[in-house]
Every structure is written in C-alpha cells, then in structure tokens.
Coordinates of C-alpha atoms in Angstrom, one line a residue:
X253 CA 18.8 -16.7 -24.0
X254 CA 15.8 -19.3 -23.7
X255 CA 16.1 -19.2 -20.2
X256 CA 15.9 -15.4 -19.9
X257 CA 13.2 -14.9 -22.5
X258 CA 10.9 -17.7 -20.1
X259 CA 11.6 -14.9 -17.2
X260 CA 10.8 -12.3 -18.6
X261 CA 7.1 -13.9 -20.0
X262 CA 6.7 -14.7 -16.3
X263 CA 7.1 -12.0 -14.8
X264 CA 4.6 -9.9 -17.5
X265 CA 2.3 -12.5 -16.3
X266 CA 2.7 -11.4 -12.7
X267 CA 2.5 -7.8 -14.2
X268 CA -0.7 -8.4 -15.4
X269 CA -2.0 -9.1 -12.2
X270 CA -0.4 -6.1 -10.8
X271 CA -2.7 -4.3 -13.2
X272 CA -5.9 -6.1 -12.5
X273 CA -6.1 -6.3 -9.0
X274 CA -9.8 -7.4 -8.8
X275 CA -9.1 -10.3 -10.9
X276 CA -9.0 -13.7 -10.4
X277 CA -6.0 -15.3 -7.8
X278 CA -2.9 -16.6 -10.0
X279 CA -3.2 -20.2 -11.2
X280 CA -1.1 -22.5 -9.3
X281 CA 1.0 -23.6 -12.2
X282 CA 1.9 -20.2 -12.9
X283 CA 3.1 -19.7 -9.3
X284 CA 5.2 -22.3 -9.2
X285 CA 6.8 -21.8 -11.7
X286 CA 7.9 -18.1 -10.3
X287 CA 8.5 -19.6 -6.8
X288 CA 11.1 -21.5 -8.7
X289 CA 12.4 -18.5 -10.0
X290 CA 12.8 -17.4 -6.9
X291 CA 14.7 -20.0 -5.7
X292 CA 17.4 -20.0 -8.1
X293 CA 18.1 -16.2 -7.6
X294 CA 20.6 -14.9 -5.6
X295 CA 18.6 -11.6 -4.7
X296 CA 15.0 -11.8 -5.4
X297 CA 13.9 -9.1 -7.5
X298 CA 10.0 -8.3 -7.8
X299 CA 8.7 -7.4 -11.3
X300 CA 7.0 -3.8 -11.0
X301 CA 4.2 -2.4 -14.2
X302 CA 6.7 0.4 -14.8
X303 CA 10.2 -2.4 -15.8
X304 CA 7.3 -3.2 -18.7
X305 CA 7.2 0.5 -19.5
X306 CA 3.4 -0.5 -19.6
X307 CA 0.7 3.3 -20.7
X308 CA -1.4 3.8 -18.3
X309 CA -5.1 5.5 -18.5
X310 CA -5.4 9.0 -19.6
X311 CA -7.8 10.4 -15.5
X312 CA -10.0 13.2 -15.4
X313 CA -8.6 16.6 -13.4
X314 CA -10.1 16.0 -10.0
X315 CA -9.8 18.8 -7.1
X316 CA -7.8 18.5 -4.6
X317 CA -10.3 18.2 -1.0
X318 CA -7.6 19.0 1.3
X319 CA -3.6 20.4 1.0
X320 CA -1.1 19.9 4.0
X321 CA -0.3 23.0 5.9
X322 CA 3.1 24.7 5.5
X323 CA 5.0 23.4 8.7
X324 CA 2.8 19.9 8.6
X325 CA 5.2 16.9 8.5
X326 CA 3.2 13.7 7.5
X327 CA 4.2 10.5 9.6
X328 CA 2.1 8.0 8.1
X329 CA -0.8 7.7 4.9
X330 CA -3.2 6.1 3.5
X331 CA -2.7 5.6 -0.4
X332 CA -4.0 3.4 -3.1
X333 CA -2.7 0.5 -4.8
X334 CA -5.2 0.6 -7.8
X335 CA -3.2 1.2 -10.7
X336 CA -6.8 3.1 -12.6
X337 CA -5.4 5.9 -10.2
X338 CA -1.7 6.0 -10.5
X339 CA -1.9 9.9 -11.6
X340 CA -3.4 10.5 -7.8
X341 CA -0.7 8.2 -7.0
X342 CA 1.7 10.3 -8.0
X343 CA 0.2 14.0 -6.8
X344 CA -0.2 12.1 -3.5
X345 CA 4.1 11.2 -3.2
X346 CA 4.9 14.5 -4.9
X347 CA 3.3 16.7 -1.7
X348 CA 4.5 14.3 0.8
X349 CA 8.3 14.9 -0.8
X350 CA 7.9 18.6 -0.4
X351 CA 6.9 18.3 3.4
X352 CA 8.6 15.3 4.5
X353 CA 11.7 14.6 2.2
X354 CA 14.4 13.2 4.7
X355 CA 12.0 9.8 4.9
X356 CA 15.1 6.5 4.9
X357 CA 12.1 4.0 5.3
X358 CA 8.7 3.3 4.1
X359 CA 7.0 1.0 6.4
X360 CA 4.4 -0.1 4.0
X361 CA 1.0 -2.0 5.0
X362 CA -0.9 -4.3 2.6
X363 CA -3.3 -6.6 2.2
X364 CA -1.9 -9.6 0.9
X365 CA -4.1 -10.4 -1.8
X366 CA -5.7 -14.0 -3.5
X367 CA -4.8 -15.5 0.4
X368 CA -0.7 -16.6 -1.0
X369 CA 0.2 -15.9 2.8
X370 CA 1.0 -18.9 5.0
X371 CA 2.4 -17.0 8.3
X372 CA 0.6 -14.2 9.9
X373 CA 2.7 -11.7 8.5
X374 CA 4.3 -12.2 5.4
X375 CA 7.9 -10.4 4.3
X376 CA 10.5 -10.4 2.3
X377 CA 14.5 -9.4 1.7
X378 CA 13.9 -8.2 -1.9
X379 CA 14.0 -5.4 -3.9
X380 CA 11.6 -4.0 -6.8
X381 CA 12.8 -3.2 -10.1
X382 CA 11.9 0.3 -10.7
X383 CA 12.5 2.2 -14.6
X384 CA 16.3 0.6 -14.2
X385 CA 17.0 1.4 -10.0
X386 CA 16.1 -1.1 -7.3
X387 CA 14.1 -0.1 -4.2
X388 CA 15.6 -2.5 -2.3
X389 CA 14.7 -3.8 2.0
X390 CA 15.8 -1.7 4.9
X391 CA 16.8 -5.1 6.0
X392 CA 18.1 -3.9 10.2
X393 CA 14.6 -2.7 10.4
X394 CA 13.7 -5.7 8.3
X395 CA 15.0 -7.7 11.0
X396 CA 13.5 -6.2 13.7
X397 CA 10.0 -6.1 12.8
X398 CA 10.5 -9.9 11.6
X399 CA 11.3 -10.2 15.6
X400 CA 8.4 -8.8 16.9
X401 CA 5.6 -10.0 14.7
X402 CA 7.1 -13.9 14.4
X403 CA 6.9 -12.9 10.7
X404 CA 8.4 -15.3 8.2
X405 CA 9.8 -14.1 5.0
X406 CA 7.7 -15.5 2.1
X407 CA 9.5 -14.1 -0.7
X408 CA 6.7 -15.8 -3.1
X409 CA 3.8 -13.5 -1.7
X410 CA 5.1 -10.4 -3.2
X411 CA 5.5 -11.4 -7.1
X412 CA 1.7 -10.9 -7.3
X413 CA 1.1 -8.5 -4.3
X414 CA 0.0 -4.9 -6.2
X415 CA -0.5 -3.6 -2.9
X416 CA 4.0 -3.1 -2.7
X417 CA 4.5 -3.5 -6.3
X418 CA 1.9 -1.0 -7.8
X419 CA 3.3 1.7 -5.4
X420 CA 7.4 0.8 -5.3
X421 CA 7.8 2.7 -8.5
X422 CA 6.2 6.4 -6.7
X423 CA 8.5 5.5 -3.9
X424 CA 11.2 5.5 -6.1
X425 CA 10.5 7.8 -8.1
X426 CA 10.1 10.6 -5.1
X427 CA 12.4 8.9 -2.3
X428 CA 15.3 7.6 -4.4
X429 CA 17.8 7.3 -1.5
X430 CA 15.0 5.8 0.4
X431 CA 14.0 1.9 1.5
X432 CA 11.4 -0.1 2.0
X433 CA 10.3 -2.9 4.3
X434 CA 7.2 -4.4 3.2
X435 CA 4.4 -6.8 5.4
X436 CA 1.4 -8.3 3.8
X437 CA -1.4 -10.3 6.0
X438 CA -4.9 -10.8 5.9
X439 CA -6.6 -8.1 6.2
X440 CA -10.3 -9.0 5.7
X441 CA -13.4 -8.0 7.9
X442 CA -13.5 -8.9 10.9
X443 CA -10.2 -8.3 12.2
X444 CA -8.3 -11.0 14.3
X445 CA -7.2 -8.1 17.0
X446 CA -5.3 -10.6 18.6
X447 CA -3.2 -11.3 15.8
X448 CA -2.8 -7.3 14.8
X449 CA -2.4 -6.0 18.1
X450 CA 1.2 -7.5 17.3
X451 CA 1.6 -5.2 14.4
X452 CA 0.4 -2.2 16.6
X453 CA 3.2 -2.9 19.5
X454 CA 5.7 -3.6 16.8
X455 CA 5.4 -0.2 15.0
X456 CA 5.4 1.8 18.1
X457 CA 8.8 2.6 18.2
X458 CA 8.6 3.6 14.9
X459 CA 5.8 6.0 14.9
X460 CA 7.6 9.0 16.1
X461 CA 10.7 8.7 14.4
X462 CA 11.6 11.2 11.9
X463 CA 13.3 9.0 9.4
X464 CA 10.2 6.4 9.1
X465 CA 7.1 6.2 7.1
X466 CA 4.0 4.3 7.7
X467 CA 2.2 3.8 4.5
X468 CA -0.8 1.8 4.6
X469 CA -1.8 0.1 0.8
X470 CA -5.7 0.5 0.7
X471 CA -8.8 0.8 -1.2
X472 CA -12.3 1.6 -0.3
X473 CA -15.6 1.0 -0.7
X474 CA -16.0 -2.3 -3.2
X475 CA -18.3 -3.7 -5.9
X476 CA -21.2 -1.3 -5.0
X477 CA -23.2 1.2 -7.0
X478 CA -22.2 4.7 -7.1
X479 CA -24.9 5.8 -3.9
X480 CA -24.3 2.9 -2.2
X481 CA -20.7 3.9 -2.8
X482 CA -21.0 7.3 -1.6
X483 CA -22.4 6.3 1.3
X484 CA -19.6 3.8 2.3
X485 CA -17.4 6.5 1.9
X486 CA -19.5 8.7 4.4
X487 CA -19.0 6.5 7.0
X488 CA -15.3 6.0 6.5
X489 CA -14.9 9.5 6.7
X490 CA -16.0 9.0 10.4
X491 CA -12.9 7.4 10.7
X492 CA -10.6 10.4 9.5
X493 CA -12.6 12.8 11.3
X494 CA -11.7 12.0 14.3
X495 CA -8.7 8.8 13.6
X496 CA -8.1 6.8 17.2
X497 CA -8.7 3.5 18.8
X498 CA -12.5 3.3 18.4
X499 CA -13.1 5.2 14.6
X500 CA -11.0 2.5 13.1
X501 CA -13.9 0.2 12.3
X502 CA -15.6 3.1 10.4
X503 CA -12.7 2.5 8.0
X504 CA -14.4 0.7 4.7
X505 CA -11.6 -0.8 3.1
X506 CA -9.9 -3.6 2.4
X507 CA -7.0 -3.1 5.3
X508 CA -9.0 -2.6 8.2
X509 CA -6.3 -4.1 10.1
X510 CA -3.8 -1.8 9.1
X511 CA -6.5 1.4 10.5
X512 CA -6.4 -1.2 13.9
X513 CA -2.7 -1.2 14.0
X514 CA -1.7 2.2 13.5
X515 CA -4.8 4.1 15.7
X516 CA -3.4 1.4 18.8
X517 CA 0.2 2.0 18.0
X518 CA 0.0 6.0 18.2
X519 CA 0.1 7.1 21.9
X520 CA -0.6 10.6 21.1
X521 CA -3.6 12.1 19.0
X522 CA -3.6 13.1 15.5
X523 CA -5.7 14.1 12.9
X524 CA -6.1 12.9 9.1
X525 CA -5.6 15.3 6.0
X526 CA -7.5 13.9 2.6
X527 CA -6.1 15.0 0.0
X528 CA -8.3 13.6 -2.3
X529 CA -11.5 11.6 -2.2
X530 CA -12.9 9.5 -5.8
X531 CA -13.7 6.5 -7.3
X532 CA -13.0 4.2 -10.4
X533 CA -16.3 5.0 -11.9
X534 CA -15.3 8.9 -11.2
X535 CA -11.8 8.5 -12.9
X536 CA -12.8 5.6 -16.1
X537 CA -16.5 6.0 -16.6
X538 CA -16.5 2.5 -16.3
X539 CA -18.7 -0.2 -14.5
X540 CA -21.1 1.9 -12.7
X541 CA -22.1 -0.9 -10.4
X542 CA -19.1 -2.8 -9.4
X543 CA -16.6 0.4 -8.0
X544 CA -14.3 1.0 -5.8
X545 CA -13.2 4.3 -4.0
X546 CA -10.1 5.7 -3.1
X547 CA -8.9 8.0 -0.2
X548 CA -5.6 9.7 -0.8
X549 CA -4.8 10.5 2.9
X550 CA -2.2 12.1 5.6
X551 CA -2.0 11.7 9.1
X552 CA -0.4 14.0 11.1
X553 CA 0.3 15.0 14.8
X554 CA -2.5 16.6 16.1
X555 CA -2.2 20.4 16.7
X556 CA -2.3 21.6 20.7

C-alpha cells in the first residue's frame, strides 16, 4: 500500500506539470525518482490530467473561423497541447471523427519540453492511462520510424511531456480503437534542417496512407502582449495560406520543426483549414502581457 500510495503522489506531481506547461523544468530529484518507476514496470504507463479526474476552466464561446467541407478528409493537424484550451481541444477531435474516423495511428509531433531529450528523437513503447483505457504504441510502426530516424526510446521523456499527454485523453476519447506512436525532439528556433530532414523522409511513406495521422503538438505566439501577439499570428497565417517548403518559417510556434518536416515530406500540395484561431488572454482573461496563441488547424489535399 506504501508503495502504491508513493506512485500515485508522483505521478500527480508529473500531472502538475502537464497542467502548467510554461512552468519551470522538473527538479532532478523528482525525476529520478519516476525514472525509477519506470524501471521497475513491466509496461510503462504515462500518467495523463484526466486518471486525476482533475476540473478544468470554465472558456468563453469562441466562433468557429473555418469548418472542413463535406467530402474533405484531414491527413494531418495542427492542435494544441495547452490544457487552458482543452474545450477547443475537444471541438477540434470531435470534427476530425466525423470526416476521418477509420484513423489506426496518430503519428503525433511534439516538442519535447524542459530539454529531458538525450537522442535526437526521443520515443517510447508505452501507453497513457486514459479515464480507465490505455492508448497504448502502434509499436510495427513504432519500429519503423525508430529505424529511420536512429531514434532511441527514452521512456523518461514522456512522464512530463504535455505535448502527448495533454492530448492522449481526446485521442482516446474520439479514436478508441486507435494507437499512437509518439516523437518528441527539440524543436526550438532555428531549426537544425539536417537533423529534421530525417523526420521529413521518414514520414513520407506515411503521408498518404489512409489509416495514419500526423498530428503536430503546438502552440503559438509566446510571452508577448496582445498586439504584439496578433501580429505574430499574422505572420504565421502566411504559413497556412499557402503551407509548402518555403512558408514553414512563417510558422511562430514552438514546433517549427515539425511545420519543416511535414511541408518537405508531402510531395503533393495542400492547403490548411483553421478551424479556430485565439489565445490564453482571449479564453482566461488572464496575464495580458505574457500570452500565448493557439491555431486549431487541418491540412488537407489540395483541391485540382
């Protein structure tokens, strides 16, 4: 019972990081104490903010910029790991179930956050406990993409990385027969093209199949003002205007090399769909000069 109680108080702790994602990094102590959780399970399970049963904000009604059409059929999106907008979280899954159910794999694309990454590309085996049901690793395709990026599987990284656990639950939730396979790496300005031109050839063959997802984790426009803010977000609009191999660096964000990766891994043109376009300062009222922004986003084959 001790010992159960002690894992249970460490993994709110990494919960509480999942909630706070522009805190500080973990403390050391803290993480190795997890990382020696790790090690003594037999199939790592990542602690998610909905296992805790944790109440989220109450968010403002905010329109809708942009719906998919009837026959589109999203292959990849842009979505944000910012707990503050989980209810945008949520309308954003809930249309991309209506036009693209059949999804087996999400694909997902995050930052890995307070630098835990050793390897270029961090992954893992594991599964995320989601409301009782795990979402648990595609782990052929696992395998695979391990191959081709010389990943290494770093099952520590993801205990505090919001950028898989904050999302899991939606995928869950809206893809319960679905699975995931998740990458972290750094993803800060500039981007090392050398390094993600690896993660560009590697999700090729993946790009036009039916059953995959690519789902890039990202937020936008940081720690600014709300103009200042506004006008980030004009300029990363540039980016989904016209999304290909030369608009990626309009992308604001923090996964800039995710926008790299999938604009050089698409051989044929498509276009973007926001959904939705807002900011913390929109959705709490909160901290007027330190906000992020938030583009919920679809990319889809461009029409002829």
């Amino acid at each position: 019972m001790k010992n159960h109680s002690m894992k249970n108080l460490l993994f709110g702790l990494a919960i509480a990081f999942l909630l706070f994602s522009c805190g500080k990094p973990p403390a050391k102590s803290s993480l190795q104490n997890l990382q020696k959780i790790l090690s003594e399970q037999r199939t790592v399970r990542f602690p998610t903010w909905q296992e805790r049963a944790l109440i989220l904000p109450d968010t403002p009604d905010i329109p809708v910029e942009q719906h998919l059409a009837e026959n589109d059929m999203p292959f990849a999106g842009i979505v944000s790991h910012h707990l503050l907008a989980y209810k945008f979280i949520d309308e954003w899954f809930f249309e991309l179930a209506e036009h693209n159910p059949k999804i087996k794999t999400f694909i997902v694309l995050s930052p890995s956050h307070w630098n835990l990454s050793r390897a270029d590309f961090s992954m893992t085996s594991g599964a995320w406990n989601c409301e009782g049901s795990l979402l648990e690793t595609d782990e052929k395709t696992q395998k695979i993409l391990l191959e081709k990026l010389d990943g290494k599987i770093e099952d520590d990284v993801f205990l505090y990385e919001h950028g898989v656990s904050a999302i899991a639950p939606f995928i869950a939730k809206y893809f319960p027969k679905s699975k995931i396979v998740a990458i972290a790496y750094d993803s800060e300005s500039p981007v090392n093209t050398k390094i993600a031109k690896r993660l560009s050839a590697a999700l090729e063959s993946f790009v036009a199949k039916k059953d995959f997802f690519i789902l890039i984790s990202s937020d936008f426009s940081h720690h600014h003002n709300l103009e200042r803010t506004r006008q980030n977000d004009n300029v990363s609009r540039k980016f989904f205007a016209a999304p290909n191999r030369t608009t990626w660096q309009f992308a604001l964000c923090d996964n800039p090399f995710a926008m790299y990766a999938l604009t050089h891994a698409m051989n044929k043109k498509f276009q973007a769909i926001i959904q939705r376009n807002t900011n913390s300062f929109e959705i709490s009222g909160q901290d007027k000069d330190d906000i992020t922004s938030y583009f919920f986003c679809y990319f889809v084959k461009k029409k002829e």
